[in-house]
Coordinates of C-alpha atoms in Angstrom, one line a residue:
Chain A
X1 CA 73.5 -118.8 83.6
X2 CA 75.4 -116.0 85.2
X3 CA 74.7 -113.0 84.1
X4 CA 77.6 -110.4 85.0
X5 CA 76.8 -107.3 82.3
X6 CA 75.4 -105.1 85.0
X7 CA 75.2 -102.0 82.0
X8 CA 74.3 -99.3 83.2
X9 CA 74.2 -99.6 86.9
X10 CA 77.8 -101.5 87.1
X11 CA 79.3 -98.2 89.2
X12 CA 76.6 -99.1 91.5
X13 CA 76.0 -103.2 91.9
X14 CA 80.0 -103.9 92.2
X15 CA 80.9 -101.5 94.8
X16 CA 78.0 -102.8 97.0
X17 CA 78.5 -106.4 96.1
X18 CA 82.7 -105.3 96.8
X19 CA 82.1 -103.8 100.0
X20 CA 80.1 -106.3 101.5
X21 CA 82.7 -109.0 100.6
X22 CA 85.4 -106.8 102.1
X23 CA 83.9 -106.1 105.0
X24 CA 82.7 -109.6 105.8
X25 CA 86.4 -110.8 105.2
X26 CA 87.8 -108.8 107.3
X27 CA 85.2 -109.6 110.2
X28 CA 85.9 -113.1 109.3
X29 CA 89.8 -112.7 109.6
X30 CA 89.6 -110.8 112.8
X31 CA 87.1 -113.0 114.6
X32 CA 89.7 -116.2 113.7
X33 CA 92.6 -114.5 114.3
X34 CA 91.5 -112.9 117.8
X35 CA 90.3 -116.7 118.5
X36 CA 93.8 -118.1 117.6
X37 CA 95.6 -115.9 119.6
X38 CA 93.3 -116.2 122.5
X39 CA 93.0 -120.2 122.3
X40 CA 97.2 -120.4 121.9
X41 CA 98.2 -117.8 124.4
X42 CA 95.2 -120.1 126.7
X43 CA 97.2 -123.5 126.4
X44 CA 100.7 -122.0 126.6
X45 CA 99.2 -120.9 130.1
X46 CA 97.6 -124.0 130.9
X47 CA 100.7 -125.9 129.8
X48 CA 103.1 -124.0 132.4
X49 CA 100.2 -124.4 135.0
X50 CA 100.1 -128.2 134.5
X51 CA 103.1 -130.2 137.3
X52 CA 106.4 -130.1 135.2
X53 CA 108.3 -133.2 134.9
X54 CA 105.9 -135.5 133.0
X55 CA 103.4 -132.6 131.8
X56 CA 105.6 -130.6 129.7
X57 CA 106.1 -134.0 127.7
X58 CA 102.1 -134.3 127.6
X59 CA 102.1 -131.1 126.5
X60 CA 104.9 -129.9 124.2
X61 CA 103.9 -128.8 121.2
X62 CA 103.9 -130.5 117.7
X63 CA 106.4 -129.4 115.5
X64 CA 104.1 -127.6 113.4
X65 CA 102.3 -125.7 116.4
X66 CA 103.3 -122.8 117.5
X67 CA 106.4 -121.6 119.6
X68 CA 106.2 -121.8 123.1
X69 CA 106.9 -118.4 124.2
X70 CA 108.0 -117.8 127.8
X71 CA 106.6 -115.5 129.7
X72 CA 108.8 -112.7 130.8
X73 CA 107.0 -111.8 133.8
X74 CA 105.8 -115.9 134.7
X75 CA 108.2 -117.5 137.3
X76 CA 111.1 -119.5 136.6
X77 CA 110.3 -122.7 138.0
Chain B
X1 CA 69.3 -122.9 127.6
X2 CA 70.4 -122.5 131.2
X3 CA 72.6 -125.4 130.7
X4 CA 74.6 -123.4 128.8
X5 CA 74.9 -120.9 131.4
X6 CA 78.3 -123.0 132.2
X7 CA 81.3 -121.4 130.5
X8 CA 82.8 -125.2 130.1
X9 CA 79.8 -126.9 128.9
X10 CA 79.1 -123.9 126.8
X11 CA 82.8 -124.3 125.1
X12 CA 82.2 -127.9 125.2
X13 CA 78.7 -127.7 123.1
X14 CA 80.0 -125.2 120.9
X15 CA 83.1 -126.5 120.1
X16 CA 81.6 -129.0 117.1
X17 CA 78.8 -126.6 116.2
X18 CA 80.9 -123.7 115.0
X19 CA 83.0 -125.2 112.3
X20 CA 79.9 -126.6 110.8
X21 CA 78.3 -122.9 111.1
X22 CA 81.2 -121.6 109.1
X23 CA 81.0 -124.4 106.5
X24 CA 76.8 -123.7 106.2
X25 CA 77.6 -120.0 106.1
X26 CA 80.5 -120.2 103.4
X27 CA 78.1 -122.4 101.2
X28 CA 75.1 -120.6 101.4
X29 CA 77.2 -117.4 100.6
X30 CA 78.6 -119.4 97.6
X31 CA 75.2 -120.5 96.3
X32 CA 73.3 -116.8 97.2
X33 CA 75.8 -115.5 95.2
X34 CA 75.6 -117.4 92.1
X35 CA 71.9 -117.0 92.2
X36 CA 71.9 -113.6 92.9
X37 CA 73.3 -112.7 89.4
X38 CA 72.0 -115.9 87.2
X39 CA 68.1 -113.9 87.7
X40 CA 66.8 -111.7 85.0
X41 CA 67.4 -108.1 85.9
X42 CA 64.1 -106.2 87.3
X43 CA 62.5 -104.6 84.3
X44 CA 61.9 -101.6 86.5
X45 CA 65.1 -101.5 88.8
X46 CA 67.3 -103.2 86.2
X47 CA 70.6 -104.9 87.7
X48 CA 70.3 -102.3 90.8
X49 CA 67.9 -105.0 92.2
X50 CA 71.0 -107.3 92.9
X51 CA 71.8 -104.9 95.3
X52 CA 69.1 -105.7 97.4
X53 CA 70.7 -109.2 97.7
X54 CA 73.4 -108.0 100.3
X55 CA 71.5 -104.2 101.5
X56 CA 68.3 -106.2 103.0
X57 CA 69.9 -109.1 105.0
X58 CA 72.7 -106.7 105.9
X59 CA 70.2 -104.5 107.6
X60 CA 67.7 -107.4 108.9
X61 CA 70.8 -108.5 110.9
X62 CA 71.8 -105.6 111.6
X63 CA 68.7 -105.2 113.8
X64 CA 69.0 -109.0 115.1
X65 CA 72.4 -108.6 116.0
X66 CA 71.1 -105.3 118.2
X67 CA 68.1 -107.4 119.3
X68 CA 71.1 -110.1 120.6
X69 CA 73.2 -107.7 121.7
X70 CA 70.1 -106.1 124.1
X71 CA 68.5 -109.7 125.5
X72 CA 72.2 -110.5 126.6
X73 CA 72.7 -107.3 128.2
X74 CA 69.2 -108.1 129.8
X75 CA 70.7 -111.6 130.8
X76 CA 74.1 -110.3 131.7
X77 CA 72.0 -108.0 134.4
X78 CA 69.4 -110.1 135.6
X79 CA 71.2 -113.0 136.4
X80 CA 74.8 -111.2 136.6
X81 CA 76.1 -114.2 134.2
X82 CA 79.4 -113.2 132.9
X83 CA 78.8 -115.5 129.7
X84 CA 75.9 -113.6 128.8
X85 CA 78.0 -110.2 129.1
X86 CA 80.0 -111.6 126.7
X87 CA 77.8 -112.8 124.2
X88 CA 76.3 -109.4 124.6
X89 CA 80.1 -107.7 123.7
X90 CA 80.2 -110.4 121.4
X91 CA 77.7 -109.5 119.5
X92 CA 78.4 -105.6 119.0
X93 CA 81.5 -105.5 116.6
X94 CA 79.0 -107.7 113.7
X95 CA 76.0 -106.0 114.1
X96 CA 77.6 -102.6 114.0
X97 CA 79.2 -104.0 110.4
X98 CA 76.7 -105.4 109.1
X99 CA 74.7 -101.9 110.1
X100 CA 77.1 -100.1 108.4
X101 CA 77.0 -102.2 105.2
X102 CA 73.3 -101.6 105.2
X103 CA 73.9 -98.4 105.0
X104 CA 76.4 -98.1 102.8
X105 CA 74.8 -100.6 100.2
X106 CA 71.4 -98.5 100.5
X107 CA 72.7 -95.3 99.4
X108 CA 74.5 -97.4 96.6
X109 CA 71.3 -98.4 96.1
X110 CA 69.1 -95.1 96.5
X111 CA 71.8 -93.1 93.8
X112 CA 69.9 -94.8 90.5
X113 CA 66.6 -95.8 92.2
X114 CA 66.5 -92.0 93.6
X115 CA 68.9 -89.9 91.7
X116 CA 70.4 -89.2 95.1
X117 CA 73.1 -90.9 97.9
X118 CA 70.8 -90.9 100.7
X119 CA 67.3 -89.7 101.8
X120 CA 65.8 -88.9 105.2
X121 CA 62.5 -91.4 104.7
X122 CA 61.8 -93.6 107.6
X123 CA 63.4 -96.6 107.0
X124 CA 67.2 -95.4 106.3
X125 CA 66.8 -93.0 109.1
X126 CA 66.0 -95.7 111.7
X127 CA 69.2 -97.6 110.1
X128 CA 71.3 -94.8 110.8
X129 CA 69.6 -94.0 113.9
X130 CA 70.4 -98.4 115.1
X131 CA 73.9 -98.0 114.1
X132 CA 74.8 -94.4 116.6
X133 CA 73.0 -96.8 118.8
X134 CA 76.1 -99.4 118.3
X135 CA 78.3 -96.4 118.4
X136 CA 76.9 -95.1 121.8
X137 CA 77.2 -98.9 123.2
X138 CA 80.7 -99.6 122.0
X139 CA 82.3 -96.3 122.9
X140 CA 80.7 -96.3 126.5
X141 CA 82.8 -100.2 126.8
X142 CA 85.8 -98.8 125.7
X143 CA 85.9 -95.3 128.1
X144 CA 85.4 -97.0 131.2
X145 CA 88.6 -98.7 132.5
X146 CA 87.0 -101.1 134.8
X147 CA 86.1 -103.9 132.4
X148 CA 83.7 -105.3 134.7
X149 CA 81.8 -102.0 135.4
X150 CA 81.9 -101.4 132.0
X151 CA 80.5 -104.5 131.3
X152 CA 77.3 -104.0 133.1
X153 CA 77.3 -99.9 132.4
X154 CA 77.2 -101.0 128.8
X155 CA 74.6 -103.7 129.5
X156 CA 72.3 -101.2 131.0
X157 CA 72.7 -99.1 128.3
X158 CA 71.8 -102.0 125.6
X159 CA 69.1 -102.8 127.2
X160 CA 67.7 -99.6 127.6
X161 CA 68.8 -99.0 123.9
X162 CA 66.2 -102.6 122.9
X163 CA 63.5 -100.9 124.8
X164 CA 64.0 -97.6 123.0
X165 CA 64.8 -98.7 119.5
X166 CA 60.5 -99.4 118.9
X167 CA 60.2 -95.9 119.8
X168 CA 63.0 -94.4 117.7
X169 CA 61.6 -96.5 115.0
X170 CA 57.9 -95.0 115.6
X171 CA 58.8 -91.6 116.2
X172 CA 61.0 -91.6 112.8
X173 CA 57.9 -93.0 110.9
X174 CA 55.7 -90.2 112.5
X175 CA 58.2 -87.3 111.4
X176 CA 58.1 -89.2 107.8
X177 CA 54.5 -88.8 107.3
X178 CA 54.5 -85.5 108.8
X179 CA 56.9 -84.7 105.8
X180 CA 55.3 -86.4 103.4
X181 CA 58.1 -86.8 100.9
X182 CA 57.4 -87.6 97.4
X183 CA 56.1 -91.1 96.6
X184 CA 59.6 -92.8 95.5
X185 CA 60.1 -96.3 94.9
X186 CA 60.7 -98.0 98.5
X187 CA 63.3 -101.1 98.1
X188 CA 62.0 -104.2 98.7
X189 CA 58.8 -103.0 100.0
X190 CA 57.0 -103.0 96.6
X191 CA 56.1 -106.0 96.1
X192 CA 58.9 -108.5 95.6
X193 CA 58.9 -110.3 92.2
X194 CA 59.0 -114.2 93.1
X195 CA 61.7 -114.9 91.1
X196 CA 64.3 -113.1 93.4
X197 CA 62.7 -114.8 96.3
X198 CA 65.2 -118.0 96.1
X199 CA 68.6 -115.4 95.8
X200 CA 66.9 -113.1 98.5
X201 CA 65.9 -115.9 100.9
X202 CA 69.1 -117.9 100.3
X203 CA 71.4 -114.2 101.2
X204 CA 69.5 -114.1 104.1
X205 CA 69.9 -117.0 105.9
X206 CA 73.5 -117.0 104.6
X207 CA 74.1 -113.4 106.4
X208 CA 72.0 -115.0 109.5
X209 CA 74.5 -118.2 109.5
X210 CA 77.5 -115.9 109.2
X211 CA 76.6 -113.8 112.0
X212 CA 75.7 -117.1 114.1
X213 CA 79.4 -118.0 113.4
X214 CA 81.1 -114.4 114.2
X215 CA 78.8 -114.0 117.2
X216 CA 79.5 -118.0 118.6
X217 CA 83.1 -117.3 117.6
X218 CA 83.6 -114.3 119.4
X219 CA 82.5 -115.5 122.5
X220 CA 84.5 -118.7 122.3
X221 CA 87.4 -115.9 122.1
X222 CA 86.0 -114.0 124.6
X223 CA 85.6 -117.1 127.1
X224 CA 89.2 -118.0 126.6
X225 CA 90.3 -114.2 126.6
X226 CA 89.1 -114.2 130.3
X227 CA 90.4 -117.2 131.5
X228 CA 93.7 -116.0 129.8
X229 CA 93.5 -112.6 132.1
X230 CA 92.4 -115.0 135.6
X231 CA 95.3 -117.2 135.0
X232 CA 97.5 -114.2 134.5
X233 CA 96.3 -112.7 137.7
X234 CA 96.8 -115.5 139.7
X235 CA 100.1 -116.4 138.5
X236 CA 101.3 -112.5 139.3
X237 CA 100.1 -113.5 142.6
X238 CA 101.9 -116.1 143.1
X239 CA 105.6 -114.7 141.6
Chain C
X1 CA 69.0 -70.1 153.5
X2 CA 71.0 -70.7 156.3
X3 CA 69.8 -74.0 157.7
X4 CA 71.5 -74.9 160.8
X5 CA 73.0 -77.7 160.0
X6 CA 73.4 -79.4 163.9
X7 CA 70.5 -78.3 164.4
X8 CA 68.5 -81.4 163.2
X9 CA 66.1 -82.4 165.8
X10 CA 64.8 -85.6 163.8
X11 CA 65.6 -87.5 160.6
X12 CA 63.3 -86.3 158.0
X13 CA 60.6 -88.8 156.4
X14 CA 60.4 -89.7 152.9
X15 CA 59.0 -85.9 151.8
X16 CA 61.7 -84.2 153.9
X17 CA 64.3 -86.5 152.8
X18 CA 63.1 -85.5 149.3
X19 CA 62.4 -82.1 149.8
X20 CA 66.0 -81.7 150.8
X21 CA 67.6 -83.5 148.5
X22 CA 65.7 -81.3 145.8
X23 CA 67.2 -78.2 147.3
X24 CA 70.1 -79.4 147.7
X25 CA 70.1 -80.4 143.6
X26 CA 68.6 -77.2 142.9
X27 CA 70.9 -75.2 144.7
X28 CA 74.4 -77.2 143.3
X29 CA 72.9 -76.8 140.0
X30 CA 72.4 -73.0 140.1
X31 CA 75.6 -72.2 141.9
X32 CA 77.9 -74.3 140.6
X33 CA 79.6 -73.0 137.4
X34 CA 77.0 -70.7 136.4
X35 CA 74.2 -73.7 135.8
X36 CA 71.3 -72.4 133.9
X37 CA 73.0 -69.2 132.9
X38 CA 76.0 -71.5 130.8
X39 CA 73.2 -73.2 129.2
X40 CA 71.1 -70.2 128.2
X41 CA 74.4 -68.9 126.8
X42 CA 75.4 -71.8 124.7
X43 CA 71.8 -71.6 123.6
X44 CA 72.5 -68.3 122.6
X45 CA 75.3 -68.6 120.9
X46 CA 74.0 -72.0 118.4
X47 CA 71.1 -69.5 117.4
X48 CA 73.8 -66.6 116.5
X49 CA 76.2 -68.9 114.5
X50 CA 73.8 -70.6 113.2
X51 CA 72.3 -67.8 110.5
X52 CA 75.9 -66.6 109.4
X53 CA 76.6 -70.4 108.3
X54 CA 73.6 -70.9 106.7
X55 CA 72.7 -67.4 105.3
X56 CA 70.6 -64.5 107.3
X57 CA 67.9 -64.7 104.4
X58 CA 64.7 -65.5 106.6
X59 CA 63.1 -67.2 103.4
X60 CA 65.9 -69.7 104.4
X61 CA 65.6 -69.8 108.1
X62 CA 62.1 -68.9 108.9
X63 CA 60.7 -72.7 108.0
X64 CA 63.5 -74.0 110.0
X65 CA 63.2 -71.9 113.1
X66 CA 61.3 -74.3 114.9
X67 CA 63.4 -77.4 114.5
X68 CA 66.6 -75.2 114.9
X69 CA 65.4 -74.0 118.1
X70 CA 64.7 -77.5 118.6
X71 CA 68.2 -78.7 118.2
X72 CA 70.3 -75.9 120.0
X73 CA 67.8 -76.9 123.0
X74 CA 68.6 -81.0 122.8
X75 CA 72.8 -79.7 122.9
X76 CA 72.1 -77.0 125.4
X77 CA 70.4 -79.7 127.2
X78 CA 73.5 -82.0 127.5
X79 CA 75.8 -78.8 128.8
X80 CA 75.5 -79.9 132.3
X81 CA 75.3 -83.5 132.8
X82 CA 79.2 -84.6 133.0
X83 CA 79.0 -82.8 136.9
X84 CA 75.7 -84.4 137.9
X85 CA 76.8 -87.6 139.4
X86 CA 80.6 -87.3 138.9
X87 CA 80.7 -84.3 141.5
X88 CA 79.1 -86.4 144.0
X89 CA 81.2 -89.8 143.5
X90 CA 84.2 -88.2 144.0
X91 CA 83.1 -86.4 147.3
X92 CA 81.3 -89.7 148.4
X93 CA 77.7 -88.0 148.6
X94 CA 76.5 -90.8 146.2
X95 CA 77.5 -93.5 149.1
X96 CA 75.3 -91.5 151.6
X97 CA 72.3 -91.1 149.0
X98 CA 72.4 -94.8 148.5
X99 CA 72.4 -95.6 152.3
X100 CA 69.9 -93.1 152.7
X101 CA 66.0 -92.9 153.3
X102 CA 65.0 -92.6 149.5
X103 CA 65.6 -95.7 146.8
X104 CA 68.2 -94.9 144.6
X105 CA 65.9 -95.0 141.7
X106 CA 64.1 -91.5 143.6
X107 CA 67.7 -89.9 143.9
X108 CA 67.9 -90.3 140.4
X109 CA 64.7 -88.8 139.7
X110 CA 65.2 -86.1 142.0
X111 CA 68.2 -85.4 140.3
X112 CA 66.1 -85.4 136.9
X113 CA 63.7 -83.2 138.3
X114 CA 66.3 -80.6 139.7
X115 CA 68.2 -80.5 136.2
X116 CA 64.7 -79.8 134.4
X117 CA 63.8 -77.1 136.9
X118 CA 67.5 -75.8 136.9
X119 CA 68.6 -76.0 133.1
X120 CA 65.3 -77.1 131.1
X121 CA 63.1 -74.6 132.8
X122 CA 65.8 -71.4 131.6
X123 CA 65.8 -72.9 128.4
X124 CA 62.2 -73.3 127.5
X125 CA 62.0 -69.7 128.3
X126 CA 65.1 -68.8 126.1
X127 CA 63.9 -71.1 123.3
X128 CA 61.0 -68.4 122.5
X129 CA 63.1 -66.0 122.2
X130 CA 65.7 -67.4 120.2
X131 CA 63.0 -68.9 117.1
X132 CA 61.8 -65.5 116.9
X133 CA 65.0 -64.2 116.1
X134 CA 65.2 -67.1 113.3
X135 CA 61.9 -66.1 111.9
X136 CA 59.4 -68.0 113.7
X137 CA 55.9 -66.5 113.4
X138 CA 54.9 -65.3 117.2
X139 CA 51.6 -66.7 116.9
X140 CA 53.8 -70.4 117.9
X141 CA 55.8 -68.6 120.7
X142 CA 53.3 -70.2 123.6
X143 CA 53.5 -73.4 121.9
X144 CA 57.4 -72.7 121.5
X145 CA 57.6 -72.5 124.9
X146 CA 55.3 -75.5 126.3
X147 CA 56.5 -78.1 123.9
X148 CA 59.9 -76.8 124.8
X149 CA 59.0 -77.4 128.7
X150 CA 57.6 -80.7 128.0
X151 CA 60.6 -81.9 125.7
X152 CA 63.1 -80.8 128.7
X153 CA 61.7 -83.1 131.0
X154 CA 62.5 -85.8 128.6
X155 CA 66.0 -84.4 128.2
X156 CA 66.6 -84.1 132.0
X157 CA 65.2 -87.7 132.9
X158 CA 67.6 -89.0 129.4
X159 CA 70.4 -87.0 130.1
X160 CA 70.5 -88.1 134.0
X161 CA 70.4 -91.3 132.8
X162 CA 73.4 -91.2 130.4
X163 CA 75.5 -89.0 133.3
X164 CA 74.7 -92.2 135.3
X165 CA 76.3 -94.7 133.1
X166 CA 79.0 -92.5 132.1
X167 CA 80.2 -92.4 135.8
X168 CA 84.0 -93.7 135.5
X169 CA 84.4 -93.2 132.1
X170 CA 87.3 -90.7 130.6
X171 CA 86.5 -88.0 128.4
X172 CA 83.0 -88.6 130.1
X173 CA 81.1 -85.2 128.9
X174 CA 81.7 -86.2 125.1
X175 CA 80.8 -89.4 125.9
X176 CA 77.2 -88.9 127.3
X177 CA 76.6 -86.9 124.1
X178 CA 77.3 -90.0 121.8
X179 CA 75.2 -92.3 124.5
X180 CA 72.4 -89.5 124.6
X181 CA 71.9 -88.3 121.5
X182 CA 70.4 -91.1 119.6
X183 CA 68.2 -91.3 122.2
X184 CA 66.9 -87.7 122.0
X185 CA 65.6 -88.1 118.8
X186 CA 62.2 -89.2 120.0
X187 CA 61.6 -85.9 122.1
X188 CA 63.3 -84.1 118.8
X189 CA 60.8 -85.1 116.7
X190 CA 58.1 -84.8 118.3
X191 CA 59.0 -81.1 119.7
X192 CA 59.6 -80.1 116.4
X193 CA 56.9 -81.8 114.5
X194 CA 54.3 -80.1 117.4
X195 CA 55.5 -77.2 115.7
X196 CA 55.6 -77.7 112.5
X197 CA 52.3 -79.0 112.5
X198 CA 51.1 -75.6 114.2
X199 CA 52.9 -74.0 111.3
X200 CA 51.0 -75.7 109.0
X201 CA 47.4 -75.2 110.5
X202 CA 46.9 -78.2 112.1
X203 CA 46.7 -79.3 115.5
X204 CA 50.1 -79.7 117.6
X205 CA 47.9 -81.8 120.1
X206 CA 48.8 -85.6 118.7
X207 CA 52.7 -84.2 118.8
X208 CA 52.4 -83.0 122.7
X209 CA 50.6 -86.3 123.4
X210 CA 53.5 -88.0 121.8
X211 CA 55.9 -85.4 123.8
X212 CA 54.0 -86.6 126.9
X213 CA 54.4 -89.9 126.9
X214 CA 57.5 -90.6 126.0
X215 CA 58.5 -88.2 128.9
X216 CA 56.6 -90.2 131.2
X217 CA 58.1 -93.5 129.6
X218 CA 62.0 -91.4 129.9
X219 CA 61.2 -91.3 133.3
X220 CA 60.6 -94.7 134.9
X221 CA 63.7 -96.0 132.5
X222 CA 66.0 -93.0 134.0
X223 CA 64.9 -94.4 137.5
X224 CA 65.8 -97.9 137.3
X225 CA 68.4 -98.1 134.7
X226 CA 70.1 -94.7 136.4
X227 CA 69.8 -96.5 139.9
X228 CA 71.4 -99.5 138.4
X229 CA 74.1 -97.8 136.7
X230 CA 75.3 -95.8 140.0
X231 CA 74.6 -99.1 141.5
X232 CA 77.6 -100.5 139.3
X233 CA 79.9 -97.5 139.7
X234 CA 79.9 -97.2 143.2
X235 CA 80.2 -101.4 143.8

């Protein structure tokens, strides 16, 4: 069974074990977020590259994806 | 393993592998931790030894992730392939972490086993002495502007830091015998009771899979980050 | 002194070419901003602060002398890399020395060399003086002075090395002390430990063995990686 009475040394074993957990969260959350940002702004770029007219159907996004953001530097067809 | 040289075929191969990295990682973390606290407490080092759990396979891929970081670099020169720089960039965020929690968790560690925060013996010095090594690499990406000639500035030095790390490590074992400090208990050198084997072994490969799945992840970001900034160029070109 | 410069009846062969490039080191190194003499004041300075922060009591700093000395000569050491290649990159002497005769990886060398003779050389002399001043017994001044010769090589030929990939970096002087650093504690610990083994009746021979080789094994990494970082700068 679990045993979670770390008497005397609790001061010591739940920082580290804290810590850790933080710390590997947060390099978890960064690496996905960094990937999600990279892999959306990527198709938004790939989806204006693609020929207009029938593309931009092909590639609209689903209601629940993200925005399409237009560049403000990107040329105006 | 050349195969893989290809940006696209790399994406294309790693694509399936890395959820299923994340899902091994997640449960391996899961089960290491429940078996990390359902063993008996050490009847010398009492509950500290739970703290070896996350110290040791902290620092174990601490070093892998430098040993990564330094046979990309090595790649990343040799054959000037720009996937291996960024597995090599890739891989120096983690490993500095994961150096850093070694750290941290050993002088959590050293307080009750030692009566004291940190101590200069051989093994915690070459810990500290890997992660300025991280520093050294990471600040030397981010001061030169150029990403591409700090790309392979940074690659030189992490391979020249691979080659020197044996030495560091020697030298910091030779100034430790010279010093002779008093005979303390070394963590997880004294003999390792088998019953923590199955929580020890289990946190390590977990930490190993995680870093698999940062490492792969962050290159998979990296791979589309640069395609991002080439299709950027060429569009400014074209406007 | 006063070479004519059109006056150059051939192009030199490998030993002139490296023969003058030497000189040429030697002599940017020495009249440029004070060289050696910044160093040996810096030098100067560490050992002066150094007992009114920890205490004068030589109880306190006579068993530390040696390593003190040790560490005031790995910083001094550092002083004047940020010029070494940057200087010559901006004035395009770096293009020349990499179409010239010698390999790059000699330049670099050569540039190792000149910053030992230059900076390491003044040093090793200072670095006697300034452990007796903390307390070192005089018996160790030779060996003071030897291992700090030794060690300077391996500072020079690490130091060139981290000036060379710093090339094109901002803030590039702090910069090649965070790259450097870690990897001057090999020459730091054996340095010091040569001495503190003297100190304690032993032999300092294993420690200057140690000393040795990893100058030697400082050198042929400065060469190539150095060559290849300037490589990557100037491309």
């Amino acid at each position: 069974m679990l045993d979670l009475d770390m008497t005397p040394y609790a001061a010591f074993v739940w920082p580290a074990w804290g810590v850790s957990a933080l710390v590997l969260a947060a390099l978890i959350v960064r690496a996905v977020i960094a990937s999600r940002k990279w892999k959306r702004e990527l198709e938004r770029l790939e989806a204006e590259d693609a020929p207009p007219p029938q593309a931009t159907l092909d590639a609209a996004p689903r209601a629940d994806g993200p925005q399409v953001v237009r560049s403000t530097i990107g040329p105006k067809e | 393993m050349f195969g893989l040289s290809n940006p696209q075929r790399f994406m294309a191969f790693t694509g399936p592998l890395t959820p299923v990295l994340w899902a091994v990682a997640a449960v391996l973390l899961a089960v290491g931790t429940w078996l990390s606290f359902s063993v008996p407490a050490d009847y010398q080092q009492g509950d500290t030894v739970r703290i070896m759990f996350v110290h040791v396979p902290a620092a174990v891929w601490g070093l892998g992730a430098y040993s990564a970081l330094g046979v990309s670099s090595f790649f990343a020169l040799v054959f000037r392939h720009a996937l291996a720089d960024a597995a090599a960039r890739a891989a120096a965020l983690p490993g500095a972490a994961f150096t850093a929690l070694a750290l941290f968790t050993g002088s959590l560690w050293g307080q009750p086993m030692w009566g004291t925060w940190w101590v200069w013996d051989a093994r915690l010095t070459s810990v500290l002495v890997l992660f300025l090594f991280y520093l050294g690499y990471m600040a030397l990406r981010a001061s030169i502007d150029d990403e591409q000639k700090g790309a392979r500035a940074a690659a030189v030095l992490g391979l020249v830091g691979l080659i020197n790390l044996p030495i560091v490590k020697f030298s910091v074992d030779w100034w430790n015998t010279l010093h002779q400090p008093a005979s303390f208990l070394t963590p997880g050198s004294s003999g390792l009771d088998p019953v923590y084997l199955p929580p020890f072994l289990t946190m390590l490969a977990a930490y190993g899979v995680l870093f698999a799945a940062l490492w792969l992840t962050a290159i998979r970001t990296e791979i589309r980050r640069r395609r991002v900034l080439t299709l950027r160029a060429r569009k400014a070109l074209e406007a | 002194m006063s070479r004519p410069v059109d006056a150059e009846p051939r192009p030199p062969g490998l030993r002139g070419a490296t023969r003058v490039l030497l000189e040429r080191e030697l002599d940017l190194a020495w009249s440029g901003g004070g060289g050696p003499l910044l160093a040996c004041g810096f030098f100067a300075c560490l050992t002066a602060v150094l007992p009114l922060a920890v205490g004068g009591d030589p109880r306190t700093l006579s068993p530390v002398a040696g390593g003190i000395a040790w560490l005031a000569l790995a910083l001094a050491s550092l002083l004047s890399l940020e010029r070494l290649f940057e200087r010559d990159l901006e004035d395009g002497a770096l293009d020349l020395l990499a179409l010239g005769h010698l390999p790059l990886e000699s330049v670099v060398l050569i540039k190792a060399l000149a910053q030992w003779i230059a900076v390491g050389l003044p040093l090793a002399l200072t670095a006697p003086v300034a452990a007796l001043a903390l307390g070192l017994p005089p018996a160790l001044v030779p060996l003071t002075a030897l291992s700090a010769l030794i060690g300077g090589a391996g500072f020079a030929c690490t130091g060139t090395l981290g000036a060379a990939l710093a090339l094109g970096a901002k803030r590039g002087g702090l910069l090649i002390a965070v790259v450097v650093l870690p990897l001057f504690i090999p020459p730091v610990v054996f340095g010091a430990g040569a001495l503190e083994r003297a100190a304690s009746g032993q032999s300092p021979a294993p420690a200057l063995a140690f000393l040795g080789a990893y100058v030697l094994f400082a050198g042929v990494i400065a060469a190539f990686a150095g060559a290849a970082a300037v490589r990557n700068a100037q491309g």
